[in-house]
mmCIF file of C-alpha atoms and ligand atoms in Angstrom:
data_model
loop_
_atom_site.group_PDB
_atom_site.id
_atom_site.type_symbol
_atom_site.label_atom_id
_atom_site.label_comp_id
_atom_site.label_asym_id
_atom_site.label_seq_id
_atom_site.Cartn_x
_atom_site.Cartn_y
_atom_site.Cartn_z
ATOM 1 C CA MET K 275 5.313 -14.798 37.865
ATOM 2 C CA THR K 276 4.277 -16.801 34.850
ATOM 3 C CA THR K 277 6.347 -17.062 31.427
ATOM 4 C CA SER K 278 5.212 -14.241 29.600
ATOM 5 C CA ASP K 279 5.858 -11.923 33.153
ATOM 6 C CA ALA K 280 9.190 -12.988 32.830
ATOM 7 C CA LEU K 281 9.711 -12.388 29.106
ATOM 8 C CA VAL K 282 8.010 -8.989 29.676
ATOM 9 C CA SER K 283 10.315 -7.930 32.492
ATOM 10 C CA VAL K 284 13.912 -8.848 30.723
ATOM 11 C CA ALA K 285 13.549 -6.192 27.711
ATOM 12 C CA ASP K 286 14.320 -8.824 25.029
ATOM 13 C CA PHE K 287 15.438 -6.996 21.925
ATOM 14 C CA ARG K 288 17.067 -9.725 19.858
ATOM 15 C CA SER K 289 14.350 -10.548 17.350
ATOM 16 C CA ASP K 290 10.372 -9.890 16.931
ATOM 17 C CA THR K 291 10.198 -13.378 17.393
ATOM 18 C CA VAL K 292 10.710 -14.089 21.071
ATOM 19 C CA THR K 293 7.499 -12.300 21.932
ATOM 20 C CA ALA K 294 5.268 -14.566 23.949
ATOM 21 C CA PRO K 295 1.285 -15.104 23.111
ATOM 22 C CA THR K 296 -0.848 -12.268 24.457
ATOM 23 C CA PRO K 297 -4.006 -13.300 26.448
ATOM 24 C CA ALA K 298 -6.219 -12.851 23.922
ATOM 25 C CA MET K 299 -4.342 -15.216 21.853
ATOM 26 C CA ARG K 300 -4.319 -17.733 24.860
ATOM 27 C CA GLU K 301 -7.822 -17.283 24.940
ATOM 28 C CA ALA K 302 -8.754 -18.014 21.189
ATOM 29 C CA MET K 303 -5.841 -21.061 21.176
ATOM 30 C CA ALA K 304 -8.165 -22.659 24.292
ATOM 31 C CA GLN K 305 -11.588 -21.978 22.769
ATOM 32 C CA ALA K 306 -10.232 -22.998 19.109
ATOM 33 C CA LYS K 307 -12.418 -25.258 17.000
ATOM 34 C CA VAL K 308 -10.474 -27.963 15.153
ATOM 35 C CA GLY K 309 -10.480 -30.841 12.558
ATOM 36 C CA ASP K 310 -7.669 -33.382 11.296
ATOM 37 C CA ASP K 311 -6.226 -30.334 8.737
ATOM 38 C CA VAL K 312 -3.961 -33.103 6.911
ATOM 39 C CA PHE K 313 -7.795 -34.021 5.677
ATOM 40 C CA ASP K 314 -8.571 -29.931 5.014
ATOM 41 C CA GLU K 315 -10.953 -30.189 7.890
ATOM 42 C CA ASP K 316 -9.820 -27.537 10.272
ATOM 43 C CA PRO K 317 -11.968 -24.751 10.277
ATOM 44 C CA THR K 318 -9.843 -21.991 12.360
ATOM 45 C CA VAL K 319 -7.285 -23.161 9.998
ATOM 46 C CA HIS K 320 -9.764 -22.392 7.335
ATOM 47 C CA GLU K 321 -10.884 -19.265 8.442
ATOM 48 C CA LEU K 322 -7.037 -18.033 8.864
ATOM 49 C CA GLN K 323 -5.846 -18.756 5.236
ATOM 50 C CA ALA K 324 -9.360 -16.949 3.830
ATOM 51 C CA LEU K 325 -8.162 -14.037 5.985
ATOM 52 C CA GLY K 326 -5.242 -14.141 5.025
ATOM 53 C CA ALA K 327 -5.625 -14.455 1.537
ATOM 54 C CA GLU K 328 -7.552 -11.504 1.732
ATOM 55 C CA ARG K 329 -5.486 -9.269 3.682
ATOM 56 C CA LEU K 330 -3.116 -10.242 0.472
ATOM 57 C CA GLY K 331 -5.281 -9.811 -1.940
ATOM 58 C CA GLN K 332 -4.655 -13.359 -3.076
ATOM 59 C CA GLU K 333 -6.837 -16.053 -4.245
ATOM 60 C CA ALA K 334 -5.567 -18.439 -1.732
ATOM 61 C CA ALA K 335 -2.865 -18.966 1.431
ATOM 62 C CA LEU K 336 -1.680 -21.865 3.018
ATOM 63 C CA PHE K 337 -0.511 -21.998 7.057
ATOM 64 C CA LEU K 338 2.983 -23.227 7.454
ATOM 65 C CA PRO K 339 4.729 -24.175 10.486
ATOM 66 C CA SER K 340 7.233 -21.700 9.422
ATOM 67 C CA GLY K 341 8.752 -18.951 7.134
ATOM 68 C CA THR K 342 11.360 -21.148 6.175
ATOM 69 C CA MET K 343 9.477 -23.808 5.278
ATOM 70 C CA ALA K 344 7.118 -21.213 3.467
ATOM 71 C CA ASN K 345 9.983 -19.321 1.340
ATOM 72 C CA VAL K 346 11.474 -23.227 0.339
ATOM 73 C CA VAL K 347 7.759 -24.567 -0.769
ATOM 74 C CA ALA K 348 7.467 -20.820 -2.781
ATOM 75 C CA ILE K 349 10.515 -21.946 -4.178
ATOM 76 C CA ALA K 350 9.828 -25.359 -5.090
ATOM 77 C CA LEU K 351 6.695 -24.536 -6.818
ATOM 78 C CA GLN K 352 8.290 -21.829 -9.408
ATOM 79 C CA ALA K 353 11.882 -23.188 -9.932
ATOM 80 C CA ARG K 354 12.493 -26.300 -11.342
ATOM 81 C CA ARG K 355 15.983 -28.573 -10.441
ATOM 82 C CA GLY K 356 19.077 -26.603 -12.275
ATOM 83 C CA ASP K 357 17.008 -23.649 -12.758
ATOM 84 C CA GLU K 358 18.742 -20.346 -11.299
ATOM 85 C CA VAL K 359 17.047 -18.485 -8.521
ATOM 86 C CA LEU K 360 17.947 -14.535 -7.994
ATOM 87 C CA LEU K 361 18.144 -13.987 -3.808
ATOM 88 C CA GLU K 362 19.311 -11.058 -3.158
ATOM 89 C CA GLU K 363 23.057 -11.470 -1.561
ATOM 90 C CA ALA K 364 21.760 -11.119 2.436
ATOM 91 C CA SER K 365 18.353 -12.364 2.225
ATOM 92 C CA HIS K 366 16.853 -14.700 4.514
ATOM 93 C CA PRO K 367 16.616 -17.749 2.500
ATOM 94 C CA TYR K 368 20.196 -17.391 0.907
ATOM 95 C CA LEU K 369 22.092 -17.075 3.877
ATOM 96 C CA PHE K 370 19.515 -18.615 6.826
ATOM 97 C CA GLU K 371 17.498 -21.162 5.889
ATOM 98 C CA GLY K 372 20.555 -24.524 5.514
ATOM 99 C CA GLY K 373 21.094 -23.930 1.375
ATOM 100 C CA GLY K 374 17.228 -25.473 1.199
ATOM 101 C CA THR K 375 17.181 -23.789 -2.276
ATOM 102 C CA ALA K 376 19.627 -25.760 -3.427
ATOM 103 C CA TRP K 377 19.191 -28.760 -0.893
ATOM 104 C CA ILE K 378 15.748 -29.593 -0.801
ATOM 105 C CA VAL K 379 14.849 -27.965 -4.401
ATOM 106 C CA GLY K 380 17.302 -28.644 -6.580
ATOM 107 C CA ALA K 381 17.938 -25.365 -7.644
ATOM 108 C CA GLN K 382 20.939 -22.942 -8.116
ATOM 109 C CA PRO K 383 20.791 -19.457 -5.950
ATOM 110 C CA ARG K 384 22.280 -16.622 -7.357
ATOM 111 C CA PRO K 385 23.132 -13.932 -5.123
ATOM 112 C CA ILE K 386 22.549 -10.516 -5.820
ATOM 113 C CA PRO K 387 23.846 -7.431 -5.064
ATOM 114 C CA SER K 388 20.962 -4.076 -3.690
ATOM 115 C CA ASP K 389 21.176 -1.127 -2.476
ATOM 116 C CA ARG K 390 20.466 -1.799 1.432
ATOM 117 C CA GLY K 391 17.857 -4.906 0.176
ATOM 118 C CA ARG K 392 16.599 -2.520 -2.559
ATOM 119 C CA ILE K 393 17.239 -4.400 -5.533
ATOM 120 C CA SER K 394 17.002 -2.699 -8.767
ATOM 121 C CA PRO K 395 16.100 -3.933 -11.918
ATOM 122 C CA GLU K 396 19.120 -3.230 -13.716
ATOM 123 C CA THR K 397 20.846 -5.321 -11.712
ATOM 124 C CA VAL K 398 17.853 -7.971 -12.313
ATOM 125 C CA LEU K 399 18.438 -7.888 -16.038
ATOM 126 C CA GLU K 400 22.098 -8.512 -15.537
ATOM 127 C CA TYR K 401 21.749 -11.275 -13.624
ATOM 128 C CA ILE K 402 18.698 -12.825 -16.264
ATOM 129 C CA ARG K 403 20.935 -16.145 -17.539
ATOM 130 C CA PRO K 404 20.264 -15.160 -21.481
ATOM 131 C CA LEU K 405 19.194 -18.510 -23.283
ATOM 132 C CA ASN K 406 21.243 -20.394 -24.235
ATOM 133 C CA ASP K 407 22.265 -24.583 -23.311
ATOM 134 C CA HIS K 408 25.639 -23.686 -21.133
ATOM 135 C CA PHE K 409 23.266 -21.926 -18.576
ATOM 136 C CA PRO K 410 20.649 -22.306 -16.060
ATOM 137 C CA ARG K 411 17.505 -21.290 -17.007
ATOM 138 C CA THR K 412 16.737 -17.868 -14.322
ATOM 139 C CA THR K 413 12.695 -18.410 -13.568
ATOM 140 C CA LEU K 414 12.329 -16.976 -9.971
ATOM 141 C CA LEU K 415 13.290 -13.610 -8.272
ATOM 142 C CA CYS K 416 12.955 -13.461 -4.500
ATOM 143 C CA VAL K 417 12.251 -9.778 -2.507
ATOM 144 C CA GLU K 418 13.186 -9.911 0.909
ATOM 145 C CA ASN K 419 10.394 -6.639 1.746
ATOM 146 C CA SER K 420 11.240 -5.423 4.941
ATOM 147 C CA HIS K 421 15.040 -6.807 4.640
ATOM 148 C CA ASN K 422 16.493 -8.134 7.950
ATOM 149 C CA MET K 423 19.535 -7.911 7.274
ATOM 150 C CA HIS K 424 19.840 -4.556 6.088
ATOM 151 C CA GLY K 425 17.788 -3.499 9.029
ATOM 152 C CA GLY K 426 14.336 -3.514 8.229
ATOM 153 C CA THR K 427 15.004 -1.561 4.997
ATOM 154 C CA VAL K 428 11.603 -1.219 3.126
ATOM 155 C CA VAL K 429 11.668 -1.923 -0.845
ATOM 156 C CA PRO K 430 8.956 0.868 -1.830
ATOM 157 C CA LEU K 431 5.911 0.022 -3.758
ATOM 158 C CA THR K 432 7.181 1.909 -6.911
ATOM 159 C CA ARG K 433 10.357 -0.230 -7.247
ATOM 160 C CA MET K 434 8.310 -3.490 -6.370
ATOM 161 C CA ARG K 435 6.367 -2.620 -9.638
ATOM 162 C CA GLU K 436 9.468 -2.046 -11.725
ATOM 163 C CA LEU K 437 10.683 -5.638 -10.753
ATOM 164 C CA ARG K 438 7.418 -6.913 -11.581
ATOM 165 C CA THR K 439 7.920 -5.769 -14.802
ATOM 166 C CA VAL K 440 11.617 -7.116 -15.515
ATOM 167 C CA CYS K 441 10.172 -10.454 -14.385
ATOM 168 C CA ASP K 442 7.264 -10.451 -16.714
ATOM 169 C CA GLU K 443 9.350 -8.711 -19.339
ATOM 170 C CA HIS K 444 11.741 -11.996 -19.209
ATOM 171 C CA GLY K 445 8.779 -14.984 -17.639
ATOM 172 C CA LEU K 446 10.276 -14.527 -14.206
ATOM 173 C CA LYS K 447 7.884 -15.610 -11.159
ATOM 174 C CA LEU K 448 8.816 -13.461 -8.154
ATOM 175 C CA HIS K 449 8.282 -14.466 -4.864
ATOM 176 C CA LEU K 450 7.930 -11.813 -1.739
ATOM 177 C CA ASP K 451 9.732 -12.956 1.367
ATOM 178 C CA GLY K 452 7.021 -10.997 3.660
ATOM 179 C CA ALA K 453 8.261 -12.024 6.785
ATOM 180 C CA ARG K 454 7.680 -8.580 7.683
ATOM 181 C CA LEU K 455 5.531 -6.823 4.967
ATOM 182 C CA PHE K 456 3.023 -5.539 7.807
ATOM 183 C CA ASN K 457 5.849 -3.367 8.893
ATOM 184 C CA ALA K 458 7.504 -2.680 5.373
ATOM 185 C CA ALA K 459 3.414 -1.717 4.092
ATOM 186 C CA HIS K 460 3.196 0.404 7.347
ATOM 187 C CA ALA K 461 6.290 2.452 7.312
ATOM 188 C CA ALA K 462 5.906 3.044 3.536
ATOM 189 C CA GLY K 463 1.854 3.945 3.878
ATOM 190 C CA GLU K 464 0.404 1.669 1.661
ATOM 191 C CA PRO K 465 -1.848 -1.334 1.946
ATOM 192 C CA VAL K 466 -0.044 -4.523 2.100
ATOM 193 C CA LYS K 467 -2.291 -5.491 -0.580
ATOM 194 C CA ALA K 468 -1.010 -3.377 -2.620
ATOM 195 C CA PHE K 469 3.090 -5.221 -1.964
ATOM 196 C CA ALA K 470 1.298 -8.423 -1.782
ATOM 197 C CA GLU K 471 -0.336 -8.132 -5.387
ATOM 198 C CA VAL K 472 2.586 -7.435 -7.183
ATOM 199 C CA ALA K 473 4.304 -11.207 -6.591
ATOM 200 C CA ASP K 474 3.184 -14.261 -7.556
ATOM 201 C CA THR K 475 3.816 -15.705 -4.038
ATOM 202 C CA VAL K 476 3.797 -13.906 -1.042
ATOM 203 C CA SER K 477 4.665 -15.183 2.471
ATOM 204 C CA ILE K 478 4.442 -13.660 5.596
ATOM 205 C CA SER K 479 5.349 -14.526 9.110
ATOM 206 C CA LEU K 480 2.258 -14.815 11.877
ATOM 207 C CA ALA K 481 5.064 -14.732 14.211
ATOM 208 C CA LYS K 482 7.313 -11.800 13.564
ATOM 209 C CA GLY K 483 5.776 -8.039 14.052
ATOM 210 C CA LEU K 484 2.731 -9.760 14.011
ATOM 211 C CA GLY K 485 3.148 -11.485 17.706
ATOM 212 C CA GLY K 486 1.730 -14.353 16.793
ATOM 213 C CA PRO K 487 3.478 -17.360 18.580
ATOM 214 C CA VAL K 488 3.591 -19.715 15.636
ATOM 215 C CA GLY K 489 3.601 -19.914 11.561
ATOM 216 C CA SER K 490 3.147 -18.253 8.464
ATOM 217 C CA LEU K 491 0.998 -18.127 5.511
ATOM 218 C CA LEU K 492 1.872 -18.581 1.776
ATOM 219 C CA ALA K 493 -0.605 -16.922 -0.527
ATOM 220 C CA GLY K 494 -0.795 -16.642 -4.507
ATOM 221 C CA SER K 495 -2.970 -17.771 -6.964
ATOM 222 C CA ARG K 496 -5.268 -21.095 -5.816
ATOM 223 C CA ALA K 497 -3.256 -23.638 -8.497
ATOM 224 C CA ALA K 498 0.008 -22.449 -6.710
ATOM 225 C CA ILE K 499 -1.480 -22.986 -3.348
ATOM 226 C CA THR K 500 -3.043 -26.212 -4.179
ATOM 227 C CA GLU K 501 0.819 -27.430 -5.162
ATOM 228 C CA ALA K 502 1.838 -25.477 -2.465
ATOM 229 C CA ARG K 503 -0.475 -27.928 0.080
ATOM 230 C CA ARG K 504 1.073 -30.783 -1.784
ATOM 231 C CA ILE K 505 4.774 -29.738 -0.900
ATOM 232 C CA ARG K 506 4.535 -28.961 2.848
ATOM 233 C CA LYS K 507 3.130 -32.251 3.231
ATOM 234 C CA VAL K 508 5.919 -34.046 1.403
ATOM 235 C CA LEU K 509 8.045 -31.309 3.881
ATOM 236 C CA GLY K 510 6.403 -33.081 6.875
ATOM 237 C CA GLY K 511 4.299 -29.564 7.294
ATOM 238 C CA GLY K 512 0.891 -30.958 6.964
ATOM 239 C CA MET K 513 -0.279 -30.643 10.754
ATOM 240 C CA ARG K 514 -3.496 -32.227 11.930
ATOM 241 C CA GLN K 515 -5.341 -30.127 14.619
ATOM 242 C CA ALA K 516 -3.508 -27.053 12.966
ATOM 243 C CA GLY K 517 -6.082 -24.748 14.358
ATOM 244 C CA VAL K 518 -5.124 -24.579 18.268
ATOM 245 C CA ILE K 519 -1.792 -22.333 16.667
ATOM 246 C CA ALA K 520 -4.041 -21.234 14.256
ATOM 247 C CA ALA K 521 -6.365 -19.490 16.306
ATOM 248 C CA ALA K 522 -3.321 -17.555 17.569
ATOM 249 C CA GLY K 523 -2.702 -16.219 13.908
ATOM 250 C CA LEU K 524 -5.964 -14.916 13.347
ATOM 251 C CA VAL K 525 -5.605 -12.590 16.754
ATOM 252 C CA ALA K 526 -2.304 -11.817 15.526
ATOM 253 C CA LEU K 527 -3.298 -11.054 12.012
ATOM 254 C CA ARG K 528 -6.044 -9.132 13.441
ATOM 255 C CA GLU K 529 -4.289 -7.260 16.184
ATOM 256 C CA GLY K 530 -0.936 -7.513 15.444
ATOM 257 C CA PRO K 531 -0.652 -4.965 12.445
ATOM 258 C CA THR K 532 -2.535 -2.204 15.290
ATOM 259 C CA TRP K 533 0.759 -1.961 17.733
ATOM 260 C CA LEU K 534 3.463 -2.015 14.465
ATOM 261 C CA GLY K 535 3.021 2.051 14.875
ATOM 262 C CA GLU K 536 4.559 2.339 18.376
ATOM 263 C CA ASP K 537 7.369 -0.218 17.764
ATOM 264 C CA HIS K 538 8.548 2.054 14.891
ATOM 265 C CA ARG K 539 8.487 4.860 17.150
ATOM 266 C CA ARG K 540 10.136 2.812 19.793
ATOM 267 C CA ALA K 541 12.987 2.255 17.336
ATOM 268 C CA HIS K 542 13.010 5.574 15.873
ATOM 269 C CA ASP K 543 13.525 6.785 19.716
ATOM 270 C CA PHE K 544 15.867 4.773 20.389
ATOM 271 C CA ALA K 545 18.124 5.303 17.450
ATOM 272 C CA ALA K 546 17.727 8.862 18.480
ATOM 273 C CA GLY K 547 19.081 8.091 21.973
ATOM 274 C CA ILE K 548 22.226 6.320 20.488
ATOM 275 C CA ARG K 549 23.136 9.197 18.459
ATOM 276 C CA GLU K 550 22.600 11.273 21.872
ATOM 277 C CA ILE K 551 25.298 9.220 23.469
ATOM 278 C CA ALA K 552 27.581 9.004 20.318
ATOM 279 C CA GLU K 553 27.672 13.292 20.489
ATOM 280 C CA HIS K 554 27.719 13.442 24.146
ATOM 281 C CA PHE K 555 31.047 11.005 24.323
ATOM 282 C CA ASP K 556 32.213 12.841 20.761
ATOM 283 C CA ILE K 557 32.382 9.103 19.155
ATOM 284 C CA GLU K 558 29.963 9.689 16.394
ATOM 285 C CA GLU K 559 32.879 8.494 14.003
ATOM 286 C CA ARG K 560 32.634 5.045 16.288
ATOM 287 C CA LEU K 561 29.125 4.595 17.284
ATOM 288 C CA GLU K 562 26.771 4.549 14.846
ATOM 289 C CA ALA K 563 22.660 3.812 14.129
ATOM 290 C CA ALA K 564 21.191 4.716 11.227
ATOM 291 C CA GLU K 565 17.489 5.973 11.172
ATOM 292 C CA PRO K 566 15.641 3.234 11.056
ATOM 293 C CA GLU K 567 12.471 2.532 8.744
ATOM 294 C CA THR K 568 10.827 -0.063 10.488
ATOM 295 C CA ASN K 569 11.441 -2.028 13.806
ATOM 296 C CA MET K 570 15.280 -2.440 13.739
ATOM 297 C CA VAL K 571 18.424 -0.723 14.594
ATOM 298 C CA PHE K 572 22.073 -1.721 13.874
ATOM 299 C CA VAL K 573 23.656 -0.332 16.011
ATOM 300 C CA ARG K 574 27.229 -0.212 15.012
ATOM 301 C CA LEU K 575 30.854 0.006 16.793
ATOM 302 C CA PRO K 576 32.880 0.400 13.464
ATOM 303 C CA TYR K 577 36.515 0.159 14.332
ATOM 304 C CA ASP K 578 36.653 -2.733 16.459
ATOM 305 C CA GLU K 579 34.278 -6.259 15.891
ATOM 306 C CA GLU K 580 35.311 -7.193 19.458
ATOM 307 C CA ALA K 581 34.044 -4.026 21.299
ATOM 308 C CA TYR K 582 30.490 -5.501 21.058
ATOM 309 C CA THR K 583 31.416 -8.289 23.712
ATOM 310 C CA PRO K 584 31.847 -6.248 26.477
ATOM 311 C CA ILE K 585 29.049 -3.898 25.739
ATOM 312 C CA VAL K 586 26.626 -7.188 24.641
ATOM 313 C CA GLU K 587 27.108 -8.937 28.402
ATOM 314 C CA ALA K 588 26.736 -5.206 30.302
ATOM 315 C CA LEU K 589 23.340 -5.174 28.687
ATOM 316 C CA ALA K 590 22.336 -8.986 29.698
ATOM 317 C CA ALA K 591 23.760 -7.649 33.130
ATOM 318 C CA GLN K 592 20.854 -5.381 32.945
ATOM 319 C CA GLN K 593 18.126 -7.576 31.438
ATOM 320 C CA VAL K 594 18.723 -6.422 28.000
ATOM 321 C CA ARG K 595 19.089 -9.126 25.577
ATOM 322 C CA VAL K 596 20.259 -8.489 22.462
ATOM 323 C CA ILE K 597 22.972 -10.166 19.533
ATOM 324 C CA ALA K 598 25.609 -9.076 17.988
ATOM 325 C CA LEU K 599 25.806 -10.137 14.086
ATOM 326 C CA PRO K 600 29.339 -10.020 12.731
ATOM 327 C CA GLY K 601 30.301 -7.201 10.296
ATOM 328 C CA ARG K 602 26.423 -5.396 10.766
ATOM 329 C CA GLY K 603 26.433 -4.622 14.634
ATOM 330 C CA MET K 604 24.164 -4.895 17.595
ATOM 331 C CA ARG K 605 20.827 -5.717 16.165
ATOM 332 C CA PHE K 606 17.527 -4.276 18.079
ATOM 333 C CA VAL K 607 14.604 -5.607 16.872
ATOM 334 C CA PHE K 608 10.912 -3.699 18.333
ATOM 335 C CA HIS K 609 8.219 -5.637 19.093
ATOM 336 C CA HIS K 610 5.152 -5.072 21.305
ATOM 337 C CA GLN K 611 7.311 -5.833 23.964
ATOM 338 C CA ILE K 612 9.148 -3.663 24.092
ATOM 339 C CA THR K 613 8.065 -0.683 26.439
ATOM 340 C CA ASP K 614 9.683 2.357 26.949
ATOM 341 C CA GLU K 615 11.147 1.794 29.823
ATOM 342 C CA HIS K 616 12.879 -1.173 28.339
ATOM 343 C CA VAL K 617 14.140 1.135 25.434
ATOM 344 C CA ARG K 618 15.518 3.753 28.040
ATOM 345 C CA ARG K 619 16.948 1.075 29.999
ATOM 346 C CA ALA K 620 18.532 0.148 27.453
ATOM 347 C CA LEU K 621 19.976 3.328 26.375
ATOM 348 C CA ASP K 622 21.002 3.744 30.400
ATOM 349 C CA ALA K 623 23.373 0.521 29.668
ATOM 350 C CA ILE K 624 24.380 1.463 26.451
ATOM 351 C CA ARG K 625 25.489 4.964 28.440
ATOM 352 C CA ASP K 626 27.308 3.306 31.042
ATOM 353 C CA ALA K 627 28.980 0.645 28.758
ATOM 354 C CA VAL K 628 30.235 3.108 26.155
ATOM 355 C CA ALA K 629 31.839 5.258 29.106
ATOM 356 C CA LYS K 630 33.593 2.124 30.310
ATOM 357 C CA ASN K 631 34.727 0.185 26.949
ATOM 358 C CA LEU K 632 34.998 2.839 24.783
ATOM 359 C CA ARG K 633 36.167 5.998 26.112
ATOM 360 C CA ALA K 634 39.855 5.545 26.900
HETATM 361 C C1 PLP S 664 13.132 -11.831 6.257
HETATM 362 C C2 PLP S 664 12.904 -13.078 6.810
HETATM 363 N N1 PLP S 664 12.355 -14.274 6.754
HETATM 364 C C3 PLP S 664 12.103 -15.588 6.569
HETATM 365 C C4 PLP S 664 12.433 -15.629 7.925
HETATM 366 C C5 PLP S 664 12.357 -17.270 8.549
HETATM 367 O O1 PLP S 664 11.616 -17.286 9.245
HETATM 368 P P1 PLP S 664 11.074 -18.503 10.643
HETATM 369 O O2 PLP S 664 11.868 -18.105 11.519
HETATM 370 O O3 PLP S 664 9.644 -18.639 11.006
HETATM 371 O O4 PLP S 664 11.536 -20.039 9.785
HETATM 372 C C6 PLP S 664 12.818 -15.206 8.345
HETATM 373 C C7 PLP S 664 13.241 -14.720 9.718
HETATM 374 O O5 PLP S 664 13.867 -14.620 10.504
HETATM 375 C C8 PLP S 664 13.132 -13.906 7.899
HETATM 376 O O6 PLP S 664 13.753 -12.839 8.759
#
């Protein structure tokens, strides 16, 4: 059994980052034309960056090793030391990127509330500091779309445009953390470009819903991306024969968007299955799964955090991997290596675990 066979046979719902490269990706990697990308001479990286810029409707794009680096580069580009950066309070750069905004950029992150990731223009207005020597300057708004910790929720295009207007009126730049922007756009039935064009900078992950093994793209104006390249170098993100991984990224960018519909359909089927289980055991108050907007389902057992442990363990015994996130529930993330059989297996394991652990 190869590593990828082993990965596929386990139903791994922990994240959409766990996918193994497809045979087409491996083949592209083996055949990739490469050069030294720190000398800006890697033709495959150039091709990926050009395709990314085109898909995102921006002048230029830069290949980076991770979404975390893409976010911190975008923030460093658009906020100075001592500036204030508005970040949704459960957003990835605020919660999960090691405090890079403060640590690396030296800007002050200000968490702002939202309705499940959908920041309102009124909230942004409320949080923009007046111009006064006492206050930090508010220079950047970051929007995450789809929103991971709110369960893969989508910030609609109309809302994105309203946020753009507020930013323009108050001199703020807008960074779109679109690690899963293709999922959001697919769910919204809008072109990815339409979302990306709203932002000054936009990052997308090649290694999440799109299924590639490594890397992100950051896109923006040519001037912004020239500067981003310099910041990436400072952070140690200049990669030499990066065409080897960019080749897989190209396959992900071309093919990945085509399988998102099935991922979202499976997420929907799974959530419906959870609601059936809750109904069957008459525990709708205690076992919940909101209808997913994209590729994530958070299964909540709201009455008791500790109730997750036996269920997570029972699932693991059935080769179903999942993580429990404190306060949010068990997160099931759908990706192209999750099959209908995996969905059935997960539901069967949850039904058994519920029968054993919750009924009493
Ligand atoms: C919304 C969002 N942004 C950024 C990142 C960071 O990406 P990476 O893991 O490639 O650093 C993640 C990772 O899960 C994410 O969910």
